[in-house]
């Protein structure tokens, strides 16, 4: 891999500590960092190099999925790190930074390839980009790249303005917009699975599929991010980006290759084929919720409006469920149900594809028969499961659902940030959000934001520790479906649909 300097704005912040340093460390352990690699951390705090490295070491202890296998490895890793005090608005700090980068490049005999990672509040992006351009930091002979974090705007208009500002200093090819869901290994496998499995290819259409369910449920509340979250809510925080990216990755149809252009083109086609949701229909197709007091994993937790930092009486949504339709030859008529929320019963990101029941109408339907389900467990555990009907052991006529599929969890699975940082270092932006996708996503959700702002959609309560408001169950029930793997909705359903989801169900087999 080409030599490069990683210039990290926001090096003293939460994201750097929890995600970026652990990801870099695991890449280092896997030999996936360039030989000549240097990281310069930036922030206003008056840290020395030693304080910086001590903080990184602490972050690795708390958040890295793996430990160093020998004592020298950690020191070798940390020797690449330098710290500089920089206030983003102070022009002279960029000159000091330029000198430090050049010094490091010379010391390592490295080409002037520079990756700028903006792990700071979006309000600072424009100032930083302007100063990178004006200071000459971005004019060296090597390549320059920009990684930016979400949120990318807060509505369609602000996203467009924001993109126009970034484009003054960086080309689209140089901009790497992080959506960490695209870095999750199982999400990256979705296209390969389709490409390489004729069984899936044959069934991947409205002849066989009844509906698709995409869930990202979290047990955490707003934690320390109340200031940000109370102005964002579930639509901006999760739905416009992560959830729609999952939809694009799943519904992209049979790319002929995994090339950057092909993947992007297919994702764009999905968004362009999504049936628009006029503002007057939002109330019918979208459920909006907010958690109240409840119990999560045996511990009582307060409702959203009692969380520290949340405005009293806030009507911000912490849950959204929506029904979407893709109007193309493969997916026409298949409802896609998407939901995400905080303080729900379990932490799980999962896609369930429910197949039609061909013998439903016939007399041949057996007791206990359940629909075939294809389940992609994305996180925190990984796995692909297929629920089939098979003969039971006790009686010839019984049908027993069996789940088949591999599962992985724990330290073996690379973190999303590892995959994404590795890709950015080698210049592959396949799993980053292109501007077209971002713009189309904002366009699709804009009527939802407008309807919420105009108070056209009721805000339903749900107790913390549940699977969301009852209205989200009704969204499916009126089409004759239900959310799979929810305890409440699965009461009385055939095993193995338990609250703990597919993995536990599998482990009892
Ligand atoms: N934390 C998370 O889980 C997630 C965060 N993000 C995004 O990542 C970005 C960073 O978030 P997070 O780490 O949580 O934020 P923090 O508030 O924890 O950190 C902000 C960082 O910005 C630096 N900073 C602030 N003002 C200035 C300034 N004027 N000049 C130079 N540096 C400055 C701070 O350094 P100092 O105080 O030393 O000046 C600090 O390092 C945001 O865009 C956020 O939306 C996205 C997804 C998840
Ligand atoms: O981007 C975000 O994602 C996290 C959830 O990510 P996951 O990988 O743990 O599923 C969410 O908690 C946060 O609010 C949001 O900003």
PDB file of N, CA and C and ligand atoms in Angstrom, residues 150 180-181 184 218 220 225 228 237-238 242 342 347 349, ligand 2:
ATOM      1  N   UNK A 150     -20.801  11.531   9.267  1.00  0.00           N
ATOM      2  CA  UNK A 150     -22.162  12.024   9.252  1.00  0.00           C
ATOM      3  C   UNK A 150     -22.369  12.993  10.420  1.00  0.00           C
ATOM      4  N   UNK A 180     -21.070   4.071   8.377  1.00  0.00           N
ATOM      5  CA  UNK A 180     -20.346   2.893   8.892  1.00  0.00           C
ATOM      6  C   UNK A 180     -21.120   1.593   8.679  1.00  0.00           C
ATOM      7  N   UNK A 181     -22.437   1.685   8.381  1.00  0.00           N
ATOM      8  CA  UNK A 181     -23.166   0.450   8.091  1.00  0.00           C
ATOM      9  C   UNK A 181     -22.635  -0.206   6.806  1.00  0.00           C
ATOM     10  N   UNK A 184     -19.901  -2.729   7.518  1.00  0.00           N
ATOM     11  CA  UNK A 184     -20.170  -3.980   8.251  1.00  0.00           C
ATOM     12  C   UNK A 184     -19.980  -5.167   7.294  1.00  0.00           C
ATOM     13  N   UNK A 218     -31.822  -0.748  18.870  1.00  0.00           N
ATOM     14  CA  UNK A 218     -30.749  -0.491  19.835  1.00  0.00           C
ATOM     15  C   UNK A 218     -31.323  -0.522  21.240  1.00  0.00           C
ATOM     16  N   UNK A 220     -29.535   1.061  23.685  1.00  0.00           N
ATOM     17  CA  UNK A 220     -29.058   2.317  24.295  1.00  0.00           C
ATOM     18  C   UNK A 220     -30.072   3.437  24.051  1.00  0.00           C
ATOM     19  N   UNK A 225     -25.183  12.158  23.920  1.00  0.00           N
ATOM     20  CA  UNK A 225     -25.337  12.934  22.686  1.00  0.00           C
ATOM     21  C   UNK A 225     -26.697  13.630  22.598  1.00  0.00           C
ATOM     22  N   UNK A 228     -27.110  16.733  20.262  1.00  0.00           N
ATOM     23  CA  UNK A 228     -27.187  16.393  18.836  1.00  0.00           C
ATOM     24  C   UNK A 228     -28.494  15.654  18.536  1.00  0.00           C
ATOM     25  N   UNK A 237     -30.815  10.579  12.100  1.00  0.00           N
ATOM     26  CA  UNK A 237     -29.682   9.881  12.699  1.00  0.00           C
ATOM     27  C   UNK A 237     -29.450   8.507  12.060  1.00  0.00           C
ATOM     28  N   UNK A 238     -30.519   7.809  11.727  1.00  0.00           N
ATOM     29  CA  UNK A 238     -30.371   6.418  11.263  1.00  0.00           C
ATOM     30  C   UNK A 238     -31.046   6.135   9.919  1.00  0.00           C
ATOM     31  N   UNK A 242     -28.152   5.132   7.303  1.00  0.00           N
ATOM     32  CA  UNK A 242     -27.876   3.702   7.458  1.00  0.00           C
ATOM     33  C   UNK A 242     -28.990   2.811   6.896  1.00  0.00           C
ATOM     34  N   UNK A 342     -34.299   3.555  19.382  1.00  0.00           N
ATOM     35  CA  UNK A 342     -33.447   3.462  20.578  1.00  0.00           C
ATOM     36  C   UNK A 342     -34.271   2.875  21.714  1.00  0.00           C
ATOM     37  N   UNK A 347     -30.424  -5.406  20.942  1.00  0.00           N
ATOM     38  CA  UNK A 347     -29.509  -4.762  20.003  1.00  0.00           C
ATOM     39  C   UNK A 347     -29.372  -5.711  18.823  1.00  0.00           C
ATOM     40  N   UNK A 349     -29.167  -5.738  14.272  1.00  0.00           N
ATOM     41  CA  UNK A 349     -29.410  -5.256  12.913  1.00  0.00           C
ATOM     42  C   UNK A 349     -29.609  -6.499  12.057  1.00  0.00           C
TER      43      UNK A 349
HETATM   44  O1  LIG B   2     -24.547   6.333  13.398  1.00  0.00           O
HETATM   45  C1  LIG B   2     -25.092   5.923  14.407  1.00  0.00           C
HETATM   46  O2  LIG B   2     -25.086   4.609  14.638  1.00  0.00           O
HETATM   47  C2  LIG B   2     -25.235   4.118  15.965  1.00  0.00           C
HETATM   48  C3  LIG B   2     -25.591   2.626  15.844  1.00  0.00           C
HETATM   49  O3  LIG B   2     -24.544   1.951  15.206  1.00  0.00           O
HETATM   50  P1  LIG B   2     -24.332   0.383  15.413  1.00  0.00           P
HETATM   51  O4  LIG B   2     -23.173   0.050  14.555  1.00  0.00           O
HETATM   52  O5  LIG B   2     -24.082   0.184  16.880  1.00  0.00           O
HETATM   53  O6  LIG B   2     -25.603  -0.294  15.006  1.00  0.00           O
HETATM   54  C4  LIG B   2     -26.307   4.858  16.739  1.00  0.00           C
HETATM   55  O7  LIG B   2     -26.273   4.478  18.093  1.00  0.00           O
HETATM   56  C5  LIG B   2     -26.055   6.345  16.638  1.00  0.00           C
HETATM   57  O8  LIG B   2     -27.126   7.039  17.258  1.00  0.00           O
HETATM   58  C6  LIG B   2     -25.939   6.783  15.214  1.00  0.00           C
HETATM   59  O9  LIG B   2     -25.504   8.143  15.168  1.00  0.00           O
END
